[in-house]
CSV table of C-alpha atoms in Angstrom, one decimal:
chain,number,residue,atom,x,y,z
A,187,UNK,CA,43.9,-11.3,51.9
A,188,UNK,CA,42.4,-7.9,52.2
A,189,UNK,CA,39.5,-6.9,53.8
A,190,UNK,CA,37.7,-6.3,50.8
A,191,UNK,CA,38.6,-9.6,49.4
A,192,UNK,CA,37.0,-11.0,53.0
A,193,UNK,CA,33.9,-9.5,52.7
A,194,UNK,CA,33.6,-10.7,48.8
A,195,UNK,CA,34.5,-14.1,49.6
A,196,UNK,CA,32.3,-14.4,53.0
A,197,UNK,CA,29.1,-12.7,50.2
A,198,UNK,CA,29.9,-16.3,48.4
A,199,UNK,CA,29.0,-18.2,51.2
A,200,UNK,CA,25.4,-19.0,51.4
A,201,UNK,CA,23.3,-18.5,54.6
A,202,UNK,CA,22.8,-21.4,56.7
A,203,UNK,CA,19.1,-21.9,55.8
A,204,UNK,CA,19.8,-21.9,52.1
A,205,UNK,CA,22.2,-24.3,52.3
A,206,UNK,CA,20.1,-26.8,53.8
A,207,UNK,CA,17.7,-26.1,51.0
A,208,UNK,CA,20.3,-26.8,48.9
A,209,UNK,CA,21.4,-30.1,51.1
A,210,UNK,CA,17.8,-31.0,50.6
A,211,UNK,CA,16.9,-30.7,47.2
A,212,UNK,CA,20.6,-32.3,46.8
A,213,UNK,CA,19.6,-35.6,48.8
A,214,UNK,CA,15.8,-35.9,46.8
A,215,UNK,CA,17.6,-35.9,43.7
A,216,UNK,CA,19.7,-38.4,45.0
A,217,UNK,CA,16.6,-40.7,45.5
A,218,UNK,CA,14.6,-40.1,42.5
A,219,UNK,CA,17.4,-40.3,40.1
A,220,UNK,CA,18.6,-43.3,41.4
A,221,UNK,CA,18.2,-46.4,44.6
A,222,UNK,CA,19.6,-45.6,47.5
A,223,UNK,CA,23.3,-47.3,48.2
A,224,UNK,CA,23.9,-49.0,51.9
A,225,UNK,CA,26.8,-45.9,52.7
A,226,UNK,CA,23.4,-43.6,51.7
A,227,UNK,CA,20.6,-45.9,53.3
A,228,UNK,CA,23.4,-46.0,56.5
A,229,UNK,CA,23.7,-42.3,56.8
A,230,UNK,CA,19.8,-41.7,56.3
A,231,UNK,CA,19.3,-44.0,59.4
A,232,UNK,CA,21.7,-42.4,61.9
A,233,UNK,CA,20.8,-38.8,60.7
A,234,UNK,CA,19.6,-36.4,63.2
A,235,UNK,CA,15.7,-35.6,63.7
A,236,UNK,CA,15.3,-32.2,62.5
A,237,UNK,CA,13.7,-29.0,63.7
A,238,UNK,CA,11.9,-27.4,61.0
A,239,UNK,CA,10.1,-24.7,62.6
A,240,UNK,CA,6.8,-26.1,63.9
A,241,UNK,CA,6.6,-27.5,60.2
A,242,UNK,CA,5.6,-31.1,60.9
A,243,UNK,CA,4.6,-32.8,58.2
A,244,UNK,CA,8.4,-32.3,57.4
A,245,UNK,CA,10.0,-33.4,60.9
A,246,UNK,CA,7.4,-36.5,60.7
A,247,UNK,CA,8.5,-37.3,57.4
A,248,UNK,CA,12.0,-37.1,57.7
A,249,UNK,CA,11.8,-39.1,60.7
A,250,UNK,CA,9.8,-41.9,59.0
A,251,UNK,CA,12.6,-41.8,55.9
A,252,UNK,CA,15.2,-42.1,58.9
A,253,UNK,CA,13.8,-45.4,60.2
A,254,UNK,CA,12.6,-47.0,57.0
A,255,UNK,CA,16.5,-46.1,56.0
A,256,UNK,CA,17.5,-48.2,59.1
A,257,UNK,CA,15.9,-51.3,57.6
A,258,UNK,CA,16.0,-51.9,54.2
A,259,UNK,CA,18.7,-53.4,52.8
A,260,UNK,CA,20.3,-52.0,49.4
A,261,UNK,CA,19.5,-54.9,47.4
A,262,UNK,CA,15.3,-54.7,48.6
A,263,UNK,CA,15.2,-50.7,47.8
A,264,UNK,CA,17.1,-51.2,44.2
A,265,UNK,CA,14.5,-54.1,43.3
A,266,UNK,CA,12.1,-51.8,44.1
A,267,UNK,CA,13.5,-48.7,42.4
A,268,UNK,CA,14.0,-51.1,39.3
A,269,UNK,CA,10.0,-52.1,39.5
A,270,UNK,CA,8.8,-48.4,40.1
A,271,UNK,CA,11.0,-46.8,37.3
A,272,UNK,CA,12.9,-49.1,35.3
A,273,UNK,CA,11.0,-50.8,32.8
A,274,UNK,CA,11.9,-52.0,28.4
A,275,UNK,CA,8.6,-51.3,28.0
A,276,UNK,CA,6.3,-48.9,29.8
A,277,UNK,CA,7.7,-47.9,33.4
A,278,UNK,CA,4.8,-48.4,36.7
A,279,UNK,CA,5.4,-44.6,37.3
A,280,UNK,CA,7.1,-41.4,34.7
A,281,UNK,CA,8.1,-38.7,37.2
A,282,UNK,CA,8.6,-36.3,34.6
A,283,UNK,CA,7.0,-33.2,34.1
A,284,UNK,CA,5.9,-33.2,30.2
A,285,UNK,CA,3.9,-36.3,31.3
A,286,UNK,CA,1.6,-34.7,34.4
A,287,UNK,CA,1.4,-31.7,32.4
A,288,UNK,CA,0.3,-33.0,28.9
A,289,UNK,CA,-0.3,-36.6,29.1
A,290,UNK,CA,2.7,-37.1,27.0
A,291,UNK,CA,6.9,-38.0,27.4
A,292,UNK,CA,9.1,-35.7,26.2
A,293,UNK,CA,6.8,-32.4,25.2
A,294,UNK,CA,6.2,-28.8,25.0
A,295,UNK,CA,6.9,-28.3,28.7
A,296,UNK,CA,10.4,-30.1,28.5
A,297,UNK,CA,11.5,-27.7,25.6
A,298,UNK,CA,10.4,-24.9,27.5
A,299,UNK,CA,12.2,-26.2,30.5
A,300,UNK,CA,15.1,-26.6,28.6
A,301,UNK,CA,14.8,-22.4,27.2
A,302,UNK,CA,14.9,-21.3,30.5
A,303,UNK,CA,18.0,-23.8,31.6
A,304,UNK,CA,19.5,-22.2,28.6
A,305,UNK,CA,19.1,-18.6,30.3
A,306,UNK,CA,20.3,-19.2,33.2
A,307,UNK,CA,23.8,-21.0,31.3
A,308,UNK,CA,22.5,-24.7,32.1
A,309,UNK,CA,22.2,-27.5,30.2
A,310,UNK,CA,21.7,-31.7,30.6
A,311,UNK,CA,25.2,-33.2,30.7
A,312,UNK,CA,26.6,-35.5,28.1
A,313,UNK,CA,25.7,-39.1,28.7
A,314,UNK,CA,23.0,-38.5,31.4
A,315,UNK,CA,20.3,-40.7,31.2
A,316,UNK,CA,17.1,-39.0,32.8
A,317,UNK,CA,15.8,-35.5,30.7
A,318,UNK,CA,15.8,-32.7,32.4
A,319,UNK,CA,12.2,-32.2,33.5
A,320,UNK,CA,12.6,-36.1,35.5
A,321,UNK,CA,11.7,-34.9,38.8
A,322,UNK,CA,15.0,-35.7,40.4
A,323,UNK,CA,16.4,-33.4,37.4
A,324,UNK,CA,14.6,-30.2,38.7
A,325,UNK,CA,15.9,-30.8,42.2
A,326,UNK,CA,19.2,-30.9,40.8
A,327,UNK,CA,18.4,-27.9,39.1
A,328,UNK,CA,17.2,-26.1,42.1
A,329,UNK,CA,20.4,-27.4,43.8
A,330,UNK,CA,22.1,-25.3,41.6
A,331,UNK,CA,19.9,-22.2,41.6
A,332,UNK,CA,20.8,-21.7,45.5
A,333,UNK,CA,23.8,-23.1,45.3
A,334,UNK,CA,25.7,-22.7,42.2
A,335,UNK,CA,28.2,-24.8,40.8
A,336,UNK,CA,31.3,-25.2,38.5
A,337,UNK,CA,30.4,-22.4,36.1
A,338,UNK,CA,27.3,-21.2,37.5
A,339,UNK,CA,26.9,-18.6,40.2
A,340,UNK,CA,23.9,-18.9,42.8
A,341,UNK,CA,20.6,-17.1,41.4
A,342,UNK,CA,18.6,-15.0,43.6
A,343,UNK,CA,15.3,-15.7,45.5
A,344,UNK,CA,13.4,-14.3,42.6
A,345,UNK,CA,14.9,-16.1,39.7
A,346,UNK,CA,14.5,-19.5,42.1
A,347,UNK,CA,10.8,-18.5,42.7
A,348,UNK,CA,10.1,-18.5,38.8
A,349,UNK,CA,11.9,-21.4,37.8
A,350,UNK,CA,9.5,-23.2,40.7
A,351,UNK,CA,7.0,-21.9,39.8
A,352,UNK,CA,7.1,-23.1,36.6
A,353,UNK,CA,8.9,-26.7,36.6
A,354,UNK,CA,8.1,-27.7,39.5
A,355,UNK,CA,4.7,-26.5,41.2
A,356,UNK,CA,2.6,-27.8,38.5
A,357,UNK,CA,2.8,-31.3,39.1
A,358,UNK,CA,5.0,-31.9,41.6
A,359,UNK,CA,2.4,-33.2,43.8
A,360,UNK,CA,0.4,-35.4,41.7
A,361,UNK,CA,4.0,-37.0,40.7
A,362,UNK,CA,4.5,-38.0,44.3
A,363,UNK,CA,1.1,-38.7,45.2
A,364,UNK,CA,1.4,-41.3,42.5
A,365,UNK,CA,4.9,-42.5,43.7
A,366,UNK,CA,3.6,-42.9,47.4
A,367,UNK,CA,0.6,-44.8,46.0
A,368,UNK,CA,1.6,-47.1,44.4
A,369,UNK,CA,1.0,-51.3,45.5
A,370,UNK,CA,4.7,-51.6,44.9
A,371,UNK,CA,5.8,-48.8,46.8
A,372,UNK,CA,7.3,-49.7,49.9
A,373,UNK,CA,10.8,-47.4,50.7
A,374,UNK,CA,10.1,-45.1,48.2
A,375,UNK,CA,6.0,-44.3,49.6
A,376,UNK,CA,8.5,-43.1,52.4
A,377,UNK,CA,10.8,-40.7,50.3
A,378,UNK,CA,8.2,-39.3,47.9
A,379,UNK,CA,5.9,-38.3,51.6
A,380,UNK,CA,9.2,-36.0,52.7
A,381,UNK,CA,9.9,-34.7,49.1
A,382,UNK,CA,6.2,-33.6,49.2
A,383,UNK,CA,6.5,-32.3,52.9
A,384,UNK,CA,9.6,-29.8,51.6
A,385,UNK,CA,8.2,-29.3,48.4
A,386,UNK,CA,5.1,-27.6,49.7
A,387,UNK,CA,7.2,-25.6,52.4
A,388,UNK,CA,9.1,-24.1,49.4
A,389,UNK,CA,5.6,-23.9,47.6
A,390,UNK,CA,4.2,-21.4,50.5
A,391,UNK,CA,8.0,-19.8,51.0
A,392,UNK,CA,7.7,-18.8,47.2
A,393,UNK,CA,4.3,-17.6,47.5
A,394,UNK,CA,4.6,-14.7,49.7
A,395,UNK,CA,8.1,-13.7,48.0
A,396,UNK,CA,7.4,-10.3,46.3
A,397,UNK,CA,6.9,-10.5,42.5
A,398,UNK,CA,9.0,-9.1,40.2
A,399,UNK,CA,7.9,-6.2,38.1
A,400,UNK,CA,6.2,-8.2,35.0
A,401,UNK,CA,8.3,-6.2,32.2
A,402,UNK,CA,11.4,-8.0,34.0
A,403,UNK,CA,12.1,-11.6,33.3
A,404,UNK,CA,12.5,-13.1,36.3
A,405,UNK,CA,15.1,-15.8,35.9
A,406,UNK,CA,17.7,-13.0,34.5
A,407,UNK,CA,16.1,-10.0,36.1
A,408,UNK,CA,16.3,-8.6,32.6
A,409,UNK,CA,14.1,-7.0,30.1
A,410,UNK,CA,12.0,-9.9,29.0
A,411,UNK,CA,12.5,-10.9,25.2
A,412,UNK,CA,10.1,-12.2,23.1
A,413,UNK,CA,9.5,-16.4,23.9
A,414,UNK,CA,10.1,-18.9,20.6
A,415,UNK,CA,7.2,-21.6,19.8
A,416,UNK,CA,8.7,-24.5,21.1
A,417,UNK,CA,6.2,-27.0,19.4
A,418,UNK,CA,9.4,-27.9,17.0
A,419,UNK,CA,11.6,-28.1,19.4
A,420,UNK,CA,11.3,-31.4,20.9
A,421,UNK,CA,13.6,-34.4,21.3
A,422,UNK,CA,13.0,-37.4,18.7
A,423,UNK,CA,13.6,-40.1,21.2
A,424,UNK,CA,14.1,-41.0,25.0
A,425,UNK,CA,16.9,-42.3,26.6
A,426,UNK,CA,17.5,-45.7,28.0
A,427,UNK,CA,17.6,-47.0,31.3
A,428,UNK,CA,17.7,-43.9,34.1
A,429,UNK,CA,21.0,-43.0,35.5
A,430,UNK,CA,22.5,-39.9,37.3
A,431,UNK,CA,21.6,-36.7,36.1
A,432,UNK,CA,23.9,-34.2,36.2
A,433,UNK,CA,24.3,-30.7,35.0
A,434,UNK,CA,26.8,-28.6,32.8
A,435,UNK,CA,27.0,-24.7,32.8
């Protein structure tokens, strides 16, 4: 391998605090999409502490999730995911962004979501079960942003910073605020109090990030091009019972 071919492939490699970003946003997705397994609930509960830069809302948290990890059983955290999410009728809790921002399932801000996925070359898989704007979904989707994936190159800091801003600070609070309130929330109280503690370190992290100039748009970095009304855009039906989310590029 040249040297040339060194330096291009070491540029691929992502700096070591992006990748825990991306580790992060990987492992919430994880627990909002779906209950924890006992090989997941065992490696939560003999993680390491972590060190997050006098950010302690974050190292508290993570320690909490460590040692609720270390005693709930598999069975007692899928009961509960079951009671929190999984419902024929009307789940206790939607964690999806059309319903903090509009009241409503499956609206406006999920087919504008799904525009801006389609800029950036992603899209829903086949045969998922939760839509993209599920918050699990936009962690998934941030996963990718840093971190690329089959088909899909890692964005820059910018194009991360508007799809944030526009998915996911909204309502990402009052989603888990709701999660880690509710009667029946035991394990899960515990995971949406470190998704928050992360989410709002991201929150600030993206706030003092220069803008882009405002003729760009900042997911391509590209002239910005006139934006569709979406009211017509929106799917005729949800999907069944959650499962994994994944994406396509």
């Amino acid at each position: 391998m040249s040297e040339q071919q060194q330096d291009r492939q070491q540029d691929l490699h992502l700096h070591e605090e992006d990748q825990a970003r991306a580790d992060f946003y990987a492992l919430f997705a994880r627990l909002l999409l779906a209950p924890p397994d006992a090989a997941l609930l065992a490696a939560l509960a003999h993680a390491d502490p972590i060190a997050a830069s006098g950010e302690f809302a974050l190292e508290d948290a993570w320690l909490a999730l460590t040692q609720a990890a270390g005693v709930v059983d598999a069975r007692a955290a899928a009961d509960e995911f079951d009671l929190l999410f999984v419902s024929t009728g009307t789940p206790l809790l939607n964690p999806y962004g059309s319903f903090y921002l509009t009241g409503h399932l499956n609206d406006v801000p999920l087919a504008e979501l799904r525009r801006d996925m389609a800029v950036l070359g992603l899209a829903r898989a086949p045969g998922s079960g939760e839509f993209e704007d599920h918050l699990g979904a936009v962690c998934e989707t941030m996963r990718v942003l840093i971190q690329g994936g089959p088909g899909a190159m890692p964005r820059p800091l910018p194009a991360q910073k508007a799809f944030f801003e526009t998915h996911v600070r909204p309502w990402y609070a009052a989603c888990l605020a709701d999660i880690a309130g509710a009667e029946a929330s035991n394990f899960h109280r515990v995971v949406a109090r470190v998704v928050d503690a992360f989410l709002s370190i991201e929150a600030q992290a993206f706030a003092v990030l220069d803008p882009l100039d405002p003729a760009l748009d900042p997911l391509t970095g590209q002239p910005r091009l006139p934006r569709a009304d979406l009211r017509h855009a929106l799917p005729a039906s949800s999907p069944d019972v959650p499962a994994d989310t994944t994406l396509t590029a």
